[in-house]
Short mmCIF file of N, CA and C in Angstrom, two decimals:
data_model
loop_
_atom_site.label_atom_id
_atom_site.label_comp_id
_atom_site.label_asym_id
_atom_site.label_seq_id
_atom_site.Cartn_x
_atom_site.Cartn_y
_atom_site.Cartn_z
N MET A 125 65.72 70.34 -14.22
CA MET A 125 65.25 69.78 -15.47
C MET A 125 66.22 69.11 -16.30
N SER A 126 65.90 67.98 -16.73
CA SER A 126 67.00 67.15 -17.49
C SER A 126 67.02 67.52 -19.14
N ASP A 127 68.11 67.12 -19.62
CA ASP A 127 68.30 67.35 -21.14
C ASP A 127 68.79 66.11 -21.81
N SER A 128 68.79 66.11 -23.12
CA SER A 128 69.21 64.69 -23.70
C SER A 128 70.61 64.32 -23.43
N LYS A 129 71.34 65.08 -23.03
CA LYS A 129 72.70 65.03 -22.54
C LYS A 129 72.99 64.44 -21.30
N HIS A 130 72.00 64.83 -20.53
CA HIS A 130 71.84 64.37 -18.82
C HIS A 130 70.38 63.94 -18.63
N PRO A 131 70.14 62.76 -19.20
CA PRO A 131 68.59 62.36 -19.18
C PRO A 131 68.43 61.69 -17.77
N LYS A 132 67.04 61.84 -17.49
CA LYS A 132 66.64 61.04 -16.17
C LYS A 132 65.63 59.84 -16.70
N PRO A 133 65.55 59.02 -15.75
CA PRO A 133 64.52 57.91 -16.13
C PRO A 133 63.19 58.43 -16.45
N GLY A 134 62.79 57.92 -17.69
CA GLY A 134 61.45 58.35 -18.17
C GLY A 134 61.60 59.56 -19.40
N ASP A 135 62.78 60.11 -19.43
CA ASP A 135 62.92 60.83 -20.62
C ASP A 135 62.90 59.84 -22.01
N ARG A 136 62.58 60.57 -22.99
CA ARG A 136 62.44 59.91 -24.28
C ARG A 136 63.67 60.22 -25.14
N SER A 137 64.26 61.15 -25.03
CA SER A 137 65.43 61.59 -25.68
C SER A 137 66.65 61.47 -24.95
N ILE A 138 67.60 60.60 -25.48
CA ILE A 138 68.94 60.37 -24.90
C ILE A 138 70.16 60.56 -25.84
N ASP A 139 70.93 61.49 -25.62
CA ASP A 139 71.94 61.66 -26.64
C ASP A 139 73.33 61.22 -25.93
N VAL A 140 73.91 60.13 -26.43
CA VAL A 140 75.09 59.60 -25.91
C VAL A 140 76.14 59.55 -27.27
N THR A 141 76.00 60.51 -28.15
CA THR A 141 76.76 60.69 -29.15
C THR A 141 78.18 61.17 -28.76
N ASP A 142 78.40 61.42 -27.67
CA ASP A 142 79.92 61.65 -27.05
C ASP A 142 80.58 60.44 -26.57
N ILE A 143 79.90 59.46 -26.61
CA ILE A 143 80.36 58.21 -26.12
C ILE A 143 80.79 57.27 -27.26
N ASP A 144 82.04 56.86 -27.39
CA ASP A 144 82.46 56.02 -28.50
C ASP A 144 81.87 54.60 -28.14
N LEU A 145 80.78 54.03 -28.66
CA LEU A 145 80.00 52.75 -28.09
C LEU A 145 80.85 51.75 -28.99
N VAL A 146 80.92 50.59 -28.38
CA VAL A 146 81.37 49.36 -29.02
C VAL A 146 80.33 48.17 -28.89
N ASP A 147 80.77 47.37 -29.87
CA ASP A 147 79.70 46.05 -29.96
C ASP A 147 80.80 44.83 -29.76
N ILE A 148 80.62 44.14 -28.84
CA ILE A 148 81.50 43.07 -28.68
C ILE A 148 80.73 41.69 -28.60
N THR A 149 81.42 40.57 -28.68
CA THR A 149 80.59 39.26 -28.70
C THR A 149 80.57 38.94 -27.21
N PRO A 150 79.42 38.01 -26.83
CA PRO A 150 79.21 37.41 -25.62
C PRO A 150 80.81 36.77 -25.06
N ASP A 151 81.43 36.02 -26.02
CA ASP A 151 82.53 35.34 -25.78
C ASP A 151 83.57 36.34 -25.20
N TYR A 152 83.72 37.48 -26.01
CA TYR A 152 84.73 38.44 -25.56
C TYR A 152 84.39 38.98 -24.28
N ILE A 153 83.20 39.29 -24.01
CA ILE A 153 82.73 39.82 -22.54
C ILE A 153 83.11 39.03 -21.51
N ALA A 154 82.98 37.74 -21.77
CA ALA A 154 83.27 36.66 -20.66
C ALA A 154 84.76 36.82 -20.29
N ARG A 155 85.58 37.17 -21.04
CA ARG A 155 87.12 37.27 -20.96
C ARG A 155 87.55 38.66 -20.41
N LEU A 156 86.68 39.42 -20.11
CA LEU A 156 86.90 41.00 -19.75
C LEU A 156 87.07 40.79 -18.15
N SER A 157 88.11 41.68 -17.73
CA SER A 157 88.29 42.01 -16.07
C SER A 157 87.17 42.58 -15.68
N LYS A 158 86.77 42.38 -14.42
CA LYS A 158 85.58 43.17 -13.78
C LYS A 158 86.08 44.10 -12.73
N LEU A 159 85.41 45.19 -12.34
CA LEU A 159 85.84 45.91 -11.39
C LEU A 159 85.35 45.67 -10.03
N ARG A 160 85.93 45.61 -9.00
CA ARG A 160 85.37 45.27 -7.69
C ARG A 160 84.81 46.51 -6.88
N ASP A 161 84.19 46.38 -5.81
CA ASP A 161 83.94 47.22 -4.71
C ASP A 161 85.25 47.92 -4.28
N GLY A 162 85.02 49.34 -4.32
CA GLY A 162 86.23 49.85 -3.90
C GLY A 162 87.09 50.62 -5.14
N HIS A 163 86.55 50.29 -6.25
CA HIS A 163 87.49 50.76 -7.50
C HIS A 163 87.47 52.42 -7.44
N PRO A 164 86.34 53.20 -7.30
CA PRO A 164 86.43 54.55 -7.20
C PRO A 164 87.68 55.15 -6.29
N SER A 165 87.72 54.50 -5.10
CA SER A 165 88.91 55.04 -4.21
C SER A 165 90.16 54.80 -4.74
N ALA A 166 90.47 53.75 -5.45
CA ALA A 166 91.72 53.35 -6.09
C ALA A 166 92.05 54.11 -7.21
N ILE A 167 91.02 54.54 -7.96
CA ILE A 167 91.27 55.44 -9.08
C ILE A 167 91.60 56.85 -8.69
N GLU A 168 90.76 57.40 -7.71
CA GLU A 168 90.92 58.87 -7.14
C GLU A 168 92.46 58.75 -6.48
N ALA A 169 92.90 57.69 -5.84
CA ALA A 169 94.02 57.85 -5.25
C ALA A 169 95.12 57.92 -6.29
N ILE A 170 95.07 57.41 -7.32
CA ILE A 170 95.93 57.83 -8.64
C ILE A 170 95.78 59.08 -9.33
N LEU A 171 94.52 59.26 -9.50
CA LEU A 171 94.26 60.69 -10.32
C LEU A 171 94.53 61.89 -9.26
N LEU A 172 94.45 61.84 -8.05
CA LEU A 172 94.73 62.89 -7.20
C LEU A 172 96.10 63.03 -6.52
N ALA A 173 96.85 61.81 -6.85
CA ALA A 173 98.17 61.88 -6.25
C ALA A 173 99.05 62.90 -7.08
N ALA A 174 99.98 63.51 -6.45
CA ALA A 174 100.93 64.36 -7.13
C ALA A 174 101.77 63.81 -8.19
N PRO A 175 101.66 64.64 -9.29
CA PRO A 175 102.63 64.00 -10.36
C PRO A 175 104.12 63.52 -9.94
N ALA A 176 104.71 64.20 -8.95
CA ALA A 176 105.97 63.62 -8.33
C ALA A 176 105.81 62.30 -7.73
N ALA A 177 104.77 61.98 -6.89
CA ALA A 177 104.25 60.89 -6.20
C ALA A 177 104.16 59.80 -7.15
N ARG A 178 103.29 60.22 -8.28
CA ARG A 178 103.33 59.11 -9.32
C ARG A 178 104.63 58.68 -9.91
N GLN A 179 105.34 59.78 -10.14
CA GLN A 179 106.59 59.39 -10.81
C GLN A 179 107.50 58.61 -9.90
N ARG A 180 107.42 58.76 -8.52
CA ARG A 180 108.33 57.83 -7.57
C ARG A 180 107.72 56.57 -7.47
N ALA A 181 106.37 56.34 -7.77
CA ALA A 181 105.85 55.16 -7.76
C ALA A 181 106.06 54.34 -9.06
N GLY A 182 106.63 55.06 -10.02
CA GLY A 182 106.75 54.46 -11.29
C GLY A 182 105.65 54.43 -12.11
N LEU A 183 104.69 55.21 -12.05
CA LEU A 183 103.55 55.23 -12.83
C LEU A 183 103.56 56.08 -13.91
N SER A 184 103.22 55.72 -15.15
CA SER A 184 103.34 56.38 -16.46
C SER A 184 102.31 57.42 -16.66
N GLU A 185 102.71 58.60 -16.88
CA GLU A 185 101.76 59.83 -17.14
C GLU A 185 100.66 59.49 -18.11
N PRO A 186 101.25 59.13 -19.29
CA PRO A 186 100.32 58.78 -20.26
C PRO A 186 99.18 57.93 -19.89
N GLU A 187 99.46 56.89 -19.10
CA GLU A 187 98.57 55.57 -18.50
C GLU A 187 97.68 56.35 -17.49
N VAL A 188 98.05 57.41 -16.88
CA VAL A 188 97.29 57.90 -15.60
C VAL A 188 96.24 58.86 -16.55
N VAL A 189 96.76 59.49 -17.62
CA VAL A 189 95.58 60.33 -18.35
C VAL A 189 94.73 59.22 -19.02
N GLU A 190 95.26 58.29 -19.62
CA GLU A 190 94.12 57.32 -20.05
C GLU A 190 93.15 56.73 -19.01
N LEU A 191 93.44 56.37 -17.80
CA LEU A 191 92.97 55.88 -16.79
C LEU A 191 91.84 56.97 -16.45
N GLY A 192 92.25 58.32 -16.36
CA GLY A 192 91.22 59.42 -16.17
C GLY A 192 90.18 59.45 -17.28
N ALA A 193 90.72 59.27 -18.45
CA ALA A 193 89.49 59.39 -19.55
C ALA A 193 88.71 58.14 -19.60
N ASP A 194 89.24 57.04 -19.28
CA ASP A 194 88.34 55.80 -19.29
C ASP A 194 87.45 56.10 -18.05
N TRP A 195 87.91 56.64 -16.77
CA TRP A 195 86.88 56.66 -15.56
C TRP A 195 85.90 57.62 -16.08
N GLU A 196 86.05 58.83 -16.74
CA GLU A 196 85.00 59.88 -17.09
C GLU A 196 84.02 59.21 -17.85
N VAL A 197 84.39 58.42 -18.93
CA VAL A 197 83.50 57.82 -19.79
C VAL A 197 82.59 56.65 -18.93
N SER A 198 83.28 56.08 -18.17
CA SER A 198 82.62 55.04 -17.23
C SER A 198 81.47 55.91 -16.27
N LYS A 199 81.89 56.91 -15.75
CA LYS A 199 80.95 57.60 -15.17
C LYS A 199 79.88 58.34 -15.81
N ARG A 200 80.11 58.72 -17.01
CA ARG A 200 78.98 59.19 -18.05
C ARG A 200 78.21 58.23 -18.31
N ILE A 201 78.67 56.66 -18.70
CA ILE A 201 77.74 55.79 -18.79
C ILE A 201 76.89 55.50 -17.72
N ASP A 202 77.44 55.64 -16.50
CA ASP A 202 76.54 55.48 -15.27
C ASP A 202 75.47 56.41 -15.15
N GLU A 203 75.77 57.55 -15.63
CA GLU A 203 74.85 58.80 -15.46
C GLU A 203 73.63 58.53 -16.40
N VAL A 204 73.92 57.85 -17.73
CA VAL A 204 72.89 57.82 -18.57
C VAL A 204 72.00 56.49 -18.63
N LEU A 205 72.64 55.45 -17.92
CA LEU A 205 72.29 54.11 -18.12
C LEU A 205 70.84 54.03 -17.42
N PRO A 206 70.45 54.38 -16.24
CA PRO A 206 69.18 54.56 -15.79
C PRO A 206 68.24 54.94 -16.67
N ALA A 207 68.36 56.14 -17.30
CA ALA A 207 67.38 56.55 -18.39
C ALA A 207 67.19 55.62 -19.63
N VAL A 208 68.55 55.08 -20.06
CA VAL A 208 68.48 54.21 -20.90
C VAL A 208 67.70 52.82 -20.90
N GLU A 209 67.93 52.45 -19.64
CA GLU A 209 67.22 51.06 -19.17
C GLU A 209 65.78 51.41 -19.09
N LYS A 210 65.40 52.46 -18.46
CA LYS A 210 63.98 52.85 -18.38
C LYS A 210 63.28 53.10 -19.78
N LEU A 211 63.90 53.67 -20.64
CA LEU A 211 63.56 53.95 -22.06
C LEU A 211 63.26 52.56 -22.73
N LEU A 212 64.31 51.63 -22.45
CA LEU A 212 64.02 50.35 -23.04
C LEU A 212 62.97 49.67 -22.54
N GLU A 213 62.82 49.71 -21.11
CA GLU A 213 61.46 49.13 -20.56
C GLU A 213 60.11 49.61 -21.15
N LEU A 214 60.08 50.95 -21.30
CA LEU A 214 59.19 51.54 -21.89
C LEU A 214 58.88 51.03 -23.24
N LEU A 215 59.79 51.19 -24.13
CA LEU A 215 59.67 50.48 -25.62
C LEU A 215 59.20 49.18 -25.51
N HIS A 216 59.75 48.45 -24.66
CA HIS A 216 59.29 46.87 -24.68
C HIS A 216 57.94 46.76 -24.22
N GLU A 217 57.42 47.49 -23.41
CA GLU A 217 55.94 47.41 -22.78
C GLU A 217 55.08 48.01 -23.81
N THR A 218 55.49 49.06 -24.56
CA THR A 218 54.92 49.71 -25.57
C THR A 218 54.73 48.66 -26.72
N ARG A 219 55.88 47.99 -27.02
CA ARG A 219 55.45 47.12 -27.95
C ARG A 219 54.51 45.94 -27.61
N LEU A 220 54.66 45.54 -26.38
CA LEU A 220 53.70 44.45 -25.97
C LEU A 220 52.22 44.92 -26.19
N LEU A 221 52.11 46.06 -25.66
CA LEU A 221 50.47 46.62 -25.93
C LEU A 221 50.26 46.63 -27.28
N ARG A 222 50.95 47.20 -28.33
CA ARG A 222 50.80 47.36 -29.52
C ARG A 222 50.52 45.87 -30.32
N ASN A 223 51.46 44.96 -29.92
CA ASN A 223 51.42 43.60 -30.55
C ASN A 223 50.12 42.96 -30.07
N HIS A 224 49.70 43.22 -28.79
CA HIS A 224 48.33 42.77 -28.30
C HIS A 224 47.15 43.44 -29.14
N ALA A 225 47.21 44.63 -29.23
CA ALA A 225 46.23 45.30 -30.02
C ALA A 225 46.28 44.72 -31.57
N ILE A 226 47.47 44.48 -32.12
CA ILE A 226 47.54 43.92 -33.51
C ILE A 226 46.91 42.62 -33.55
N ALA A 227 47.27 41.68 -32.49
CA ALA A 227 46.91 40.27 -32.42
C ALA A 227 45.34 40.18 -32.35
N PHE A 228 44.81 41.16 -31.37
CA PHE A 228 43.17 41.07 -31.35
C PHE A 228 42.62 41.51 -32.59
N ARG A 229 43.23 42.60 -33.18
CA ARG A 229 42.60 42.87 -34.49
C ARG A 229 42.73 42.08 -35.61
N LEU A 230 43.76 41.32 -35.67
CA LEU A 230 44.22 40.04 -36.59
C LEU A 230 43.03 38.93 -36.37
N GLY A 231 42.86 38.60 -35.09
CA GLY A 231 41.85 37.73 -34.83
C GLY A 231 40.24 38.10 -35.14
N GLU A 232 40.07 39.26 -35.03
CA GLU A 232 38.62 39.95 -35.20
C GLU A 232 38.38 40.00 -36.81
N MET A 233 39.60 40.13 -37.51
CA MET A 233 39.37 40.25 -39.02
C MET A 233 39.54 39.06 -39.67
N ALA A 234 39.99 38.04 -38.94
CA ALA A 234 40.23 36.58 -39.55
C ALA A 234 38.70 36.10 -39.44
N HIS A 235 38.20 36.34 -38.23
CA HIS A 235 36.98 35.83 -38.11
C HIS A 235 35.68 36.57 -38.84
N GLN A 236 35.85 37.86 -39.28
CA GLN A 236 34.85 38.42 -40.11
C GLN A 236 35.00 38.00 -41.53
N VAL A 237 36.36 37.75 -42.04
CA VAL A 237 36.44 37.17 -43.25
C VAL A 237 35.91 35.77 -43.20
N ARG A 238 36.26 34.82 -42.42
CA ARG A 238 35.71 33.62 -42.63
C ARG A 238 34.20 33.49 -42.29
N ARG A 239 33.49 34.43 -41.56
CA ARG A 239 32.17 34.44 -41.55
C ARG A 239 31.57 34.75 -42.84
N ARG A 240 32.08 36.02 -43.40
CA ARG A 240 31.58 36.48 -44.69
C ARG A 240 31.80 35.48 -45.72
N ALA A 241 32.83 34.70 -45.94
CA ALA A 241 33.31 33.84 -46.88
C ALA A 241 32.41 32.51 -46.68
N ASP A 242 31.89 32.31 -45.46
CA ASP A 242 30.95 30.85 -45.13
C ASP A 242 29.55 31.46 -45.55
N ARG A 243 29.32 32.54 -45.69
CA ARG A 243 27.72 32.98 -46.00
C ARG A 243 27.41 33.30 -47.34
N LEU A 244 28.49 33.59 -47.98
CA LEU A 244 28.41 34.06 -49.56
C LEU A 244 28.48 33.01 -50.34
N PRO A 245 27.83 32.95 -51.78
CA PRO A 245 28.26 31.87 -52.75
C PRO A 245 29.63 32.13 -53.19
N ASN A 246 30.38 33.22 -53.37
CA ASN A 246 31.52 33.22 -53.87
C ASN A 246 32.68 33.36 -52.60
N GLY A 247 32.31 32.62 -51.56
CA GLY A 247 33.17 32.64 -50.52
C GLY A 247 34.54 32.27 -50.47
N THR A 248 34.89 31.35 -51.52
CA THR A 248 36.37 31.17 -51.95
C THR A 248 37.05 32.39 -52.32
N GLU A 249 36.23 33.28 -53.36
CA GLU A 249 36.83 34.59 -53.84
C GLU A 249 36.93 35.72 -52.61
N VAL A 250 36.04 35.48 -51.80
CA VAL A 250 36.30 36.46 -50.55
C VAL A 250 37.40 36.10 -49.86
N ALA A 251 37.72 34.90 -49.49
CA ALA A 251 38.63 34.66 -48.66
C ALA A 251 39.98 34.44 -49.11
N ALA A 252 40.11 34.18 -50.50
CA ALA A 252 41.52 34.05 -51.07
C ALA A 252 42.34 34.99 -50.84
N PRO A 253 42.19 36.38 -51.09
CA PRO A 253 43.21 37.33 -50.76
C PRO A 253 43.81 37.48 -49.36
N PHE A 254 42.92 36.79 -48.43
CA PHE A 254 43.39 36.65 -46.95
C PHE A 254 43.72 35.40 -46.50
N GLU A 255 44.16 34.59 -47.31
CA GLU A 255 44.83 33.05 -47.17
C GLU A 255 45.86 33.41 -46.05
N PRO A 256 46.89 34.22 -46.18
CA PRO A 256 47.90 34.47 -45.05
C PRO A 256 47.38 34.85 -43.72
N LEU A 257 46.27 35.60 -43.83
CA LEU A 257 45.77 35.95 -42.57
C LEU A 257 45.07 34.94 -41.81
N LEU A 258 44.28 34.07 -42.72
CA LEU A 258 43.35 32.99 -42.13
C LEU A 258 44.37 31.79 -41.65
N ALA A 259 45.46 31.52 -42.25
CA ALA A 259 46.35 30.51 -42.12
C ALA A 259 47.09 31.09 -40.81
N TYR A 260 47.65 32.25 -40.56
CA TYR A 260 48.18 32.73 -39.42
C TYR A 260 47.28 32.65 -38.34
N HIS A 261 46.09 33.01 -38.38
CA HIS A 261 45.03 33.08 -37.24
C HIS A 261 44.65 31.63 -36.75
N PHE A 262 44.29 30.94 -37.68
CA PHE A 262 43.64 29.48 -37.40
C PHE A 262 44.74 28.52 -37.38
N ALA A 263 46.08 28.83 -37.49
CA ALA A 263 47.18 27.65 -37.39
C ALA A 263 47.18 26.91 -36.06
N VAL A 264 47.12 27.66 -35.09
CA VAL A 264 46.91 27.15 -33.64
C VAL A 264 45.92 26.24 -33.44
N GLY A 265 44.75 26.69 -33.67
CA GLY A 265 43.61 25.71 -33.63
C GLY A 265 43.85 24.49 -34.61
N GLN A 266 44.18 24.68 -35.66
CA GLN A 266 44.59 23.49 -36.59
C GLN A 266 45.48 22.54 -36.14
N LYS A 267 46.62 23.14 -35.47
CA LYS A 267 47.62 22.18 -34.75
C LYS A 267 47.13 21.46 -33.64
N ILE A 268 46.33 22.12 -32.90
CA ILE A 268 45.68 21.51 -31.69
C ILE A 268 44.69 20.15 -32.21
N ALA A 269 43.96 20.71 -33.10
CA ALA A 269 43.03 19.65 -33.55
C ALA A 269 43.70 18.50 -34.29
N ALA A 270 44.81 18.82 -35.16
CA ALA A 270 45.74 17.53 -35.57
C ALA A 270 46.30 16.81 -34.37
N MET A 271 46.99 17.49 -33.29
CA MET A 271 47.39 16.85 -32.17
C MET A 271 46.35 15.88 -31.47
N ARG A 272 45.19 16.30 -31.26
CA ARG A 272 44.07 15.67 -30.65
C ARG A 272 43.94 14.38 -31.47
N GLU A 273 43.78 14.69 -32.86
CA GLU A 273 43.36 13.43 -33.69
C GLU A 273 44.59 12.36 -33.59
N LYS A 274 45.73 12.80 -33.50
CA LYS A 274 46.85 11.89 -33.49
C LYS A 274 46.76 11.17 -32.30
N ASN A 275 46.75 11.96 -31.06
CA ASN A 275 46.63 11.26 -29.80
C ASN A 275 45.57 10.33 -29.69
N LYS A 276 44.30 10.58 -30.19
CA LYS A 276 43.14 9.64 -30.19
C LYS A 276 43.60 8.40 -30.86
N LYS A 277 44.14 8.53 -32.17
CA LYS A 277 44.40 7.31 -32.94
C LYS A 277 45.56 6.45 -32.21
N GLU A 278 46.53 7.10 -31.51
CA GLU A 278 47.56 6.58 -30.89
C GLU A 278 46.94 5.70 -29.56
N ALA A 279 45.98 6.15 -29.04
CA ALA A 279 45.22 5.62 -27.74
C ALA A 279 44.53 4.60 -28.27
N GLU A 280 43.82 4.68 -29.48
CA GLU A 280 43.07 3.56 -30.14
C GLU A 280 43.87 2.40 -30.47
N GLN A 281 45.25 2.67 -30.92
CA GLN A 281 46.08 1.62 -31.19
C GLN A 281 46.55 0.80 -30.12
N THR A 282 46.83 1.59 -28.95
CA THR A 282 47.47 1.01 -27.73
C THR A 282 46.42 0.37 -26.81
N LYS A 283 45.28 0.50 -27.05
CA LYS A 283 44.22 -0.07 -26.39
C LYS A 283 44.00 -1.48 -26.16
N PRO A 284 44.09 -2.13 -25.05
CA PRO A 284 44.23 -3.64 -24.97
C PRO A 284 42.88 -4.29 -25.60
N SER A 285 43.07 -5.14 -26.19
CA SER A 285 41.98 -5.73 -26.96
C SER A 285 41.14 -6.89 -25.73
N PRO A 286 39.91 -6.81 -25.87
CA PRO A 286 39.12 -7.48 -24.93
C PRO A 286 39.54 -9.01 -25.21
N ALA A 287 39.53 -10.01 -24.25
CA ALA A 287 39.86 -11.16 -24.37
C ALA A 287 38.54 -12.20 -23.87
#
């Protein structure tokens, strides 16, 4: 069974407080070196080599220690990343469904307000508090109608006259 420190895809609780996260710009990312295939073996060769062998090769022990620490963080990120990606997918899809429900309800409510305002003698008073809702919902239809009207006028102006 997984826990928040060692999550599995589909888990809703992920604890990465042990990782010092950074936020860098896309420009900076483009300048970073990339690891190639085979890097785990190269890292293991350094980390598993005897200290005497590393010293003969001129490798700095503090740098070897830093390499080991960076490698552990990288492996930790690789461990949690699938769960983070799945959680991000679930959040995105949940938001899509909730926003769909919101859009549907806004449409239904806008139509109800308009129907009620059209039937009542004080319809303007009924609709006034909901002007932002009506403007939001019917904006697309009004934009399409305006575009059709514009296209119709342009077509009439460019129509050749009968000779």
